[in-house]
Coordinates of C-alpha atoms in Angstrom, one line a residue:
X1338 CA 0.0 0.0 0.0
X1339 CA 1.5 3.3 -0.9
X1340 CA 2.1 6.4 1.5
X1341 CA -0.9 8.0 0.0
X1342 CA -3.4 5.1 0.3
X1343 CA -5.2 4.5 3.6
X1344 CA -7.2 1.6 4.6
X1345 CA -10.7 1.5 3.1
X1346 CA -13.4 1.2 5.6
X1347 CA -17.0 0.6 4.6
X1348 CA -19.2 3.6 5.6
X1349 CA -16.1 5.4 6.8
X1350 CA -15.8 9.1 7.2
X1351 CA -14.8 10.5 3.7
X1352 CA -12.2 12.6 5.5
X1353 CA -8.7 11.2 5.6
X1354 CA -6.0 12.6 7.9
X1355 CA -2.7 10.8 7.4
X1356 CA 0.5 11.3 9.4
X1357 CA 3.5 10.6 7.2
X1358 CA 6.7 9.5 9.0
X1359 CA 9.9 10.2 7.1
X1360 CA 13.6 10.2 8.0
X1361 CA 15.2 11.6 4.9
X1362 CA 14.4 14.3 2.3
X1363 CA 13.9 11.7 -0.4
X1364 CA 11.3 9.9 1.7
X1365 CA 9.6 13.2 2.3
X1366 CA 9.5 14.1 -1.3
X1367 CA 8.4 10.7 -2.4
X1368 CA 5.5 10.4 0.1
X1369 CA 4.3 13.9 -0.6
X1370 CA 4.5 13.4 -4.3
X1371 CA 2.5 10.2 -4.2
X1372 CA -0.3 11.9 -2.2
X1373 CA -0.4 14.9 -4.4
X1374 CA -0.5 12.9 -7.6
X1375 CA -3.4 10.8 -6.2
X1376 CA -5.4 14.0 -5.9
X1377 CA -4.3 15.3 -9.3
X1378 CA -5.1 12.1 -11.1
X1379 CA -8.6 12.2 -9.6
X1380 CA -8.9 15.7 -11.1
X1381 CA -9.2 17.3 -7.6
X1382 CA -7.7 20.5 -6.3
X1383 CA -4.5 20.1 -4.5
X1384 CA -2.8 22.5 -1.9
X1385 CA 0.7 22.1 -0.6
X1386 CA 1.3 24.2 2.6
X1387 CA 4.8 23.3 4.0
X1388 CA 7.5 25.5 5.5
X1389 CA 10.3 27.1 3.5
X1390 CA 12.2 25.0 1.1
X1391 CA 10.2 22.0 1.6
X1392 CA 7.9 23.1 -1.1
X1393 CA 10.7 23.1 -3.6
X1394 CA 11.3 19.4 -2.9
X1395 CA 7.7 18.6 -3.8
X1396 CA 7.7 20.9 -6.9
X1397 CA 10.8 19.2 -8.2
X1398 CA 9.1 15.7 -7.8
X1399 CA 6.0 16.8 -9.4
X1400 CA 7.7 18.2 -12.5
X1401 CA 5.2 19.8 -14.9
X1402 CA 2.3 18.9 -12.8
X1403 CA 3.3 21.2 -10.1
X1404 CA 1.8 24.1 -12.1
X1405 CA -1.5 22.4 -11.2
X1406 CA -0.9 22.7 -7.5
X1407 CA -1.3 25.7 -5.2
X1408 CA 1.6 26.2 -2.8
X1409 CA 1.8 28.3 0.5
X1410 CA 4.7 28.7 2.9
X1411 CA 3.4 27.3 6.2
X1412 CA 6.0 29.3 8.1
X1413 CA 4.2 32.4 7.1
X1414 CA 0.5 31.2 6.6
X1415 CA 0.7 29.0 9.7
X1416 CA 3.0 31.1 11.9
X1417 CA 0.1 31.0 14.4
X1418 CA -1.1 27.3 14.5
X1419 CA -4.6 28.6 15.4
X1420 CA -4.8 30.4 12.1
X1421 CA -4.2 27.3 9.9
X1422 CA -7.6 25.7 10.1
X1423 CA -9.7 28.8 9.2
X1424 CA -7.3 30.6 6.9
X1425 CA -5.5 27.7 5.2
X1426 CA -7.4 24.5 5.2
X1427 CA -11.1 25.7 5.4
X1428 CA -10.3 28.6 3.0
X1429 CA -9.1 26.2 0.4
X1430 CA -12.0 23.8 0.9
X1431 CA -14.4 26.8 0.6
X1432 CA -12.8 28.0 -2.6
X1433 CA -13.3 24.5 -4.0
X1434 CA -16.7 23.8 -2.6
X1435 CA -18.4 20.8 -4.0
X1436 CA -15.1 19.1 -4.8
X1437 CA -12.7 16.7 -2.8
X1438 CA -9.7 18.6 -1.7
X1439 CA -6.2 17.2 -1.2
X1440 CA -4.0 19.1 1.2
X1441 CA -0.3 18.6 2.3
X1442 CA 0.0 20.4 5.6
X1443 CA 3.1 20.6 7.7
X1444 CA 2.4 22.6 10.9
X1445 CA 5.1 20.8 13.0
X1446 CA 8.8 21.0 11.8
X1447 CA 12.2 21.2 13.5
X1448 CA 12.7 24.7 14.7
X1449 CA 9.2 25.2 16.1
X1450 CA 9.8 26.4 19.7
X1451 CA 8.7 24.7 22.8
X1452 CA 6.1 27.3 23.5
X1453 CA 4.6 26.9 20.0
X1454 CA 4.4 23.1 20.1
X1455 CA 1.2 22.6 22.3
X1456 CA -0.7 24.8 20.0
X1457 CA 0.6 23.0 17.0
X1458 CA -0.3 19.6 18.4
X1459 CA -3.8 20.8 19.5
X1460 CA -4.3 22.1 15.9
X1461 CA -3.5 18.7 14.5
X1462 CA -6.0 17.0 16.9
X1463 CA -8.8 19.6 16.0
X1464 CA -8.4 19.0 12.3
X1465 CA -10.3 15.8 12.8
X1466 CA -13.2 17.7 14.3
X1467 CA -13.2 20.5 11.8
X1468 CA -13.1 18.2 8.8
X1469 CA -15.2 15.4 9.9
X1470 CA -17.7 14.4 7.2
X1471 CA -16.0 16.5 4.7
X1472 CA -14.7 15.4 1.2
X1473 CA -11.1 16.1 2.0
X1474 CA -7.7 14.3 2.5
X1475 CA -4.9 15.9 4.6
X1476 CA -1.4 14.5 4.7
X1477 CA 0.9 15.8 7.6
X1478 CA 4.7 14.9 7.3
X1479 CA 6.6 14.3 10.5
X1480 CA 10.5 14.3 10.5
X1481 CA 11.4 11.4 12.7
X1482 CA 15.0 12.4 12.9
X1483 CA 14.7 16.1 13.3
X1484 CA 11.7 16.3 15.7
X1485 CA 11.5 15.5 19.5
X1486 CA 10.5 11.9 19.9
X1487 CA 7.4 13.1 21.9
X1488 CA 6.1 15.1 18.9
X1489 CA 6.4 11.9 16.7
X1490 CA 4.6 9.9 19.4
X1491 CA 1.9 12.6 19.6
X1492 CA 1.3 12.2 15.9
X1493 CA -0.1 8.9 16.4
X1494 CA -2.8 10.3 18.8
X1495 CA -3.8 13.0 16.3
X1496 CA -3.9 11.2 13.0
X1497 CA -6.4 8.3 12.5
X1498 CA -4.1 7.0 9.8
X1499 CA -0.3 6.6 9.8
X1500 CA 2.1 5.9 6.9
X1501 CA 5.8 5.3 6.7
X1502 CA 5.9 5.9 3.0
X1503 CA 5.5 2.3 2.1
X1504 CA 2.6 1.1 4.0
X1505 CA -0.4 2.7 5.8
X1506 CA -2.2 1.6 8.9
X1507 CA -5.0 2.7 11.4
X1508 CA -3.3 4.3 14.3
X1509 CA -4.1 2.2 17.5
X1510 CA -3.4 5.4 19.6
X1511 CA -5.8 7.7 17.8
X1512 CA -7.7 9.7 20.4
X1513 CA -11.0 11.6 20.2
X1514 CA -10.1 15.2 18.9
X1515 CA -11.4 17.1 21.9
X1516 CA -9.7 14.7 24.3
X1517 CA -6.5 14.9 22.4
X1518 CA -6.5 18.7 22.2
X1519 CA -7.1 18.9 25.9
X1520 CA -3.9 16.9 26.5
X1521 CA -2.0 19.9 25.0
X1522 CA -4.0 22.5 27.2
X1523 CA -0.9 23.0 29.4
X1524 CA -0.1 25.6 32.1
X1525 CA 1.9 28.6 30.9
X1526 CA 4.9 29.9 32.6
X1527 CA 4.3 32.7 34.8
X1528 CA 4.7 36.4 33.5
X1529 CA 8.1 38.0 34.6
X1530 CA 8.2 39.9 37.8
X1531 CA 8.4 43.3 36.0
X1532 CA 5.4 42.7 33.7
X1533 CA 2.6 45.4 33.7
X1534 CA -0.7 44.4 35.1
X1535 CA -4.0 46.3 34.7
X1536 CA -7.4 45.2 35.6
X1537 CA -10.7 46.0 33.8
X1538 CA -14.2 45.5 35.0
X1539 CA -16.5 47.0 32.2
X1540 CA -16.5 48.0 28.5
X1541 CA -15.9 51.6 29.8
X1542 CA -12.4 50.6 31.0
X1543 CA -11.2 49.4 27.7
X1544 CA -10.2 52.8 26.3
X1545 CA -7.7 53.2 29.1
X1546 CA -6.5 49.6 28.6
X1547 CA -5.9 50.2 25.0
X1548 CA -3.9 53.4 25.7
X1549 CA -1.7 51.6 28.3
X1550 CA -1.1 48.7 25.7
X1551 CA -0.3 51.2 22.9
X1552 CA 2.4 52.7 25.0
X1553 CA 4.0 49.3 25.7
X1554 CA 3.7 48.1 22.1
X1555 CA 5.3 51.2 20.7
X1556 CA 8.2 50.9 23.5
X1557 CA 8.7 47.4 22.4
X1558 CA 9.4 48.6 18.8
X1559 CA 6.3 47.4 17.0
X1560 CA 5.4 49.2 13.7
X1561 CA 2.3 51.4 13.7
X1562 CA 0.2 48.9 11.9
X1563 CA 1.2 46.0 14.3
X1564 CA 0.3 48.3 17.2
X1565 CA -3.2 48.7 15.8
X1566 CA -3.5 45.0 15.3
X1567 CA -2.3 44.2 18.9
X1568 CA -4.9 46.7 20.2
X1569 CA -7.8 45.1 18.1
X1570 CA -6.9 41.5 19.3
X1571 CA -6.5 42.5 23.1
X1572 CA -9.6 44.6 22.9
X1573 CA -11.6 41.6 21.5
X1574 CA -10.4 39.3 24.2
X1575 CA -11.2 42.0 27.0
X1576 CA -14.6 42.7 25.5
X1577 CA -15.4 39.0 25.6
X1578 CA -14.3 38.7 29.1
X1579 CA -16.5 41.5 30.3
X1580 CA -19.5 40.3 28.1
X1581 CA -19.4 36.6 29.1
X1582 CA -18.2 36.8 32.8
X1583 CA -19.6 40.1 33.9
X1584 CA -16.4 40.5 36.0
X1585 CA -13.9 41.6 33.5
X1586 CA -10.3 40.4 34.0
X1587 CA -6.7 41.4 34.0
X1588 CA -4.3 42.5 31.3
X1589 CA -0.6 41.6 31.6
X1590 CA 2.0 42.8 29.1
X1591 CA 5.7 42.4 28.8
X1592 CA 8.4 42.3 26.1
X1593 CA 10.5 39.2 25.4
X1594 CA 13.3 38.9 23.0
X1595 CA 11.6 39.2 19.5
X1596 CA 8.1 39.6 20.8
X1597 CA 5.6 41.6 22.7
X1598 CA 3.5 39.3 24.9
X1599 CA -0.1 40.1 26.1
X1600 CA -2.1 38.0 28.4
X1601 CA -5.8 38.1 29.3
X1602 CA -7.0 36.4 32.5
X1603 CA -10.7 36.0 33.2
X1604 CA -13.1 33.8 35.1
X1605 CA -14.8 32.4 32.1
X1606 CA -14.4 29.1 30.3
X1607 CA -14.5 28.4 26.6
X1608 CA -16.2 25.1 26.1
X1609 CA -16.0 24.8 22.3
X1610 CA -12.5 23.4 21.4
X1611 CA -13.1 24.7 17.8
X1612 CA -13.8 28.3 19.0
X1613 CA -11.6 30.7 17.0
X1614 CA -10.7 27.9 14.4
X1615 CA -14.0 27.4 12.5
X1616 CA -15.5 30.7 11.3
X1617 CA -19.2 31.1 11.6
X1618 CA -21.2 31.8 8.5
X1619 CA -20.7 35.4 7.2
X1620 CA -24.4 36.2 7.9
X1621 CA -23.8 35.6 11.6
X1622 CA -22.8 38.6 13.5
X1623 CA -21.2 36.8 16.4
X1624 CA -18.4 34.3 16.8
X1625 CA -15.9 36.0 14.5
X1626 CA -13.9 37.6 17.4
X1627 CA -11.6 34.8 18.4
X1628 CA -11.0 34.0 14.6
X1629 CA -9.8 37.5 14.3
X1630 CA -7.5 37.2 17.2
X1631 CA -5.9 34.2 15.7
X1632 CA -5.5 36.1 12.4
X1633 CA -3.8 39.0 14.1
X1634 CA -1.4 37.3 16.6
X1635 CA 1.7 35.3 15.7
X1636 CA 0.9 32.8 18.4
X1637 CA -2.1 32.2 20.7
X1638 CA -1.7 30.0 23.7
X1639 CA -4.9 29.3 25.8
X1640 CA -5.1 27.5 29.1
X1641 CA -8.3 26.6 30.8
X1642 CA -8.0 26.1 34.6
X1643 CA -10.2 25.9 37.7
X1644 CA -10.1 29.7 38.1
X1645 CA -11.0 30.5 34.4
X1646 CA -9.0 31.1 31.3
X1647 CA -5.6 32.4 30.5
X1648 CA -5.1 33.6 26.8
X1649 CA -1.6 34.6 25.9
X1650 CA -0.8 36.4 22.6
X1651 CA 2.7 36.7 21.1
X1652 CA 3.4 39.4 18.5
X1653 CA 6.8 39.3 16.9
X1654 CA 8.8 42.5 16.7
X1655 CA 12.0 43.5 14.9

């Protein structure tokens, strides 16, 4: 059985989510090529969203047929893992409504930081919920030599089908998407002692909160357009905290090497694991805020705990 072919199950979900294990560039290119050609030969649209030069390896293997494939740099499009489902995967599916889509998506690669990894792994788990019942196939490559062994082991939890490039099999460790995502809802390290903290209790407090945040963002060296985006994202989280808890919350902000970090703590709980990842219909006025936050931030980490929810945004700076 080829790397691109998964076990056929009568009455099974039409969605295929395959974890491709590889240990060398040749194995990577061969497995991805086989999957992409399977889609092309069926006459279906194909998207390759992989980081940096990995796309060139696949282009070379596909030859002339690469012109039929849409390519995206996952290091840019998926810089924030929370952005991948709405802005990369579902966007491609929506643009090709009524057709089966084939996507090579590589959200986890050597070089992703430890603070990014839980968001990446949760994303992989939640793909299964977001695409359940859809006419789609997604192949996710995992570098078994370059990645932490824990990341490779986790891939067996988040992918119903695994492949080694030669054979494919049902993963015996596959876990319900919500349960798997919860495994990566991990406590965040505490803010540094010098971080600025400011409470808010009502919508009327948000103007002062934005003014404080703007000063910190400018001091951190963010460009004016990024300052505006940070204000929009944090305002959305703070307004949600006021609306849904009635008690407001606390903003904590500080600068780290390469990033401005903004954290909102409130007493609420977000019960839907897909919140911020599956956009509501355009006709719906509500539910777009968390999608916008994912769009604006370079990384979003959210931790649900007994006292409420901590949401931490990272915005890169020069």
